[in-house]
XYZ file of C-alpha atoms in Angstrom:
123
model
C 21.617 47.318 71.686
C 22.757 49.811 68.688
C 25.033 48.731 66.265
C 26.612 51.686 64.133
C 27.836 50.633 60.510
C 31.073 53.402 60.166
C 33.085 54.279 57.287
C 35.814 52.575 58.243
C 34.032 49.297 58.421
C 32.398 49.702 54.954
C 35.782 50.134 53.502
C 37.332 47.174 55.436
C 34.857 45.129 54.049
C 34.978 46.411 50.555
C 38.576 45.329 50.648
C 38.430 42.265 52.117
C 35.463 41.438 49.142
C 37.303 42.318 46.786
C 40.934 40.269 47.631
C 38.531 37.591 48.348
C 37.020 37.395 44.628
C 40.604 38.314 43.414
C 42.072 35.320 44.486
C 39.200 33.338 44.086
C 39.325 33.781 40.381
C 41.520 31.591 37.870
C 43.764 33.602 36.326
C 44.898 31.368 33.123
C 48.194 31.832 32.361
C 48.774 29.129 30.474
C 46.840 25.853 29.417
C 47.486 22.803 31.476
C 47.491 20.370 28.628
C 50.277 22.279 26.686
C 52.563 22.995 29.233
C 55.887 22.280 28.613
C 56.608 19.558 30.744
C 59.332 17.214 30.872
C 58.228 14.446 28.202
C 55.880 16.502 26.226
C 55.566 17.738 22.805
C 53.882 20.574 22.271
C 53.907 22.123 18.731
C 51.064 24.581 19.068
C 48.612 25.683 21.818
C 45.862 23.364 19.883
C 47.810 19.784 20.516
C 50.317 17.958 23.327
C 51.697 14.292 23.287
C 53.234 13.024 26.194
C 55.876 10.353 26.313
C 53.179 7.282 27.057
C 51.223 8.324 23.468
C 48.402 10.407 25.305
C 47.460 12.761 22.801
C 46.148 15.930 24.585
C 43.718 18.617 22.427
C 42.572 21.820 23.565
C 38.884 22.722 21.738
C 37.757 25.736 21.300
C 34.694 24.814 19.909
C 31.739 24.033 22.586
C 29.811 21.319 22.488
C 26.060 21.852 21.704
C 25.031 18.765 20.067
C 26.997 18.791 16.403
C 29.554 15.716 17.825
C 33.005 18.521 18.086
C 34.026 15.935 21.466
C 33.467 13.009 19.379
C 34.573 14.052 15.930
C 38.050 15.877 16.684
C 39.439 13.243 18.717
C 38.732 10.845 15.485
C 39.990 13.245 13.091
C 43.726 13.633 15.080
C 43.573 9.914 16.083
C 43.440 9.350 12.188
C 46.136 12.130 11.079
C 48.613 11.024 13.645
C 48.028 7.105 13.591
C 47.270 6.958 17.129
C 45.155 5.147 19.616
C 42.018 6.752 19.467
C 41.719 5.815 23.307
C 44.844 7.350 23.997
C 42.910 11.055 22.962
C 41.694 13.550 25.341
C 39.919 16.970 25.135
C 40.070 19.436 27.197
C 38.053 22.642 26.747
C 40.066 25.828 25.683
C 39.820 28.502 28.015
C 38.031 31.864 27.102
C 41.511 33.254 25.217
C 40.664 34.566 21.839
C 43.921 35.538 21.012
C 45.283 31.954 21.450
C 42.077 30.417 20.489
C 39.790 31.937 17.871
C 37.926 30.084 15.621
C 40.695 30.428 12.205
C 37.578 31.410 9.527
C 36.061 33.836 11.708
C 38.940 35.298 14.268
C 36.742 35.061 17.319
C 36.232 32.479 19.757
C 32.478 32.603 18.835
C 30.783 29.565 17.151
C 27.648 29.213 15.315
C 25.843 27.297 12.402
C 27.357 24.132 13.166
C 30.633 25.332 11.729
C 33.107 24.452 14.518
C 34.439 21.454 13.096
C 34.671 22.442 9.327
C 36.337 25.890 10.648
C 38.982 23.488 12.397
C 39.433 21.221 9.955
C 43.030 22.391 8.332
C 44.397 23.106 11.734
C 43.907 19.876 13.345
C 45.140 17.753 10.050
């Protein structure tokens, strides 16, 4: 049995593959923590506080052994006088417009500067 691959079959397969990939990609419209819902205070793209006192921080600093996922909640809890057990951290999506390093202007990090560069924003 001989199967002939036609141009039409290739085009249909390519369109189906492209549509499947396009639908499977996550398009970030907004961050779940900062989404303005009922009872959520979100003064910036970096912070959200819900009515139960859960503080959610959006972290654009990658955790590479420098302690940013530990240090940042401690700083925020101290500044807000919040219970550290109620502070959550979400990783920021790739969006340099919203989550760029305030010192370099890019969403890229190096030199163990993540916490130091964001300290004023977190305060």
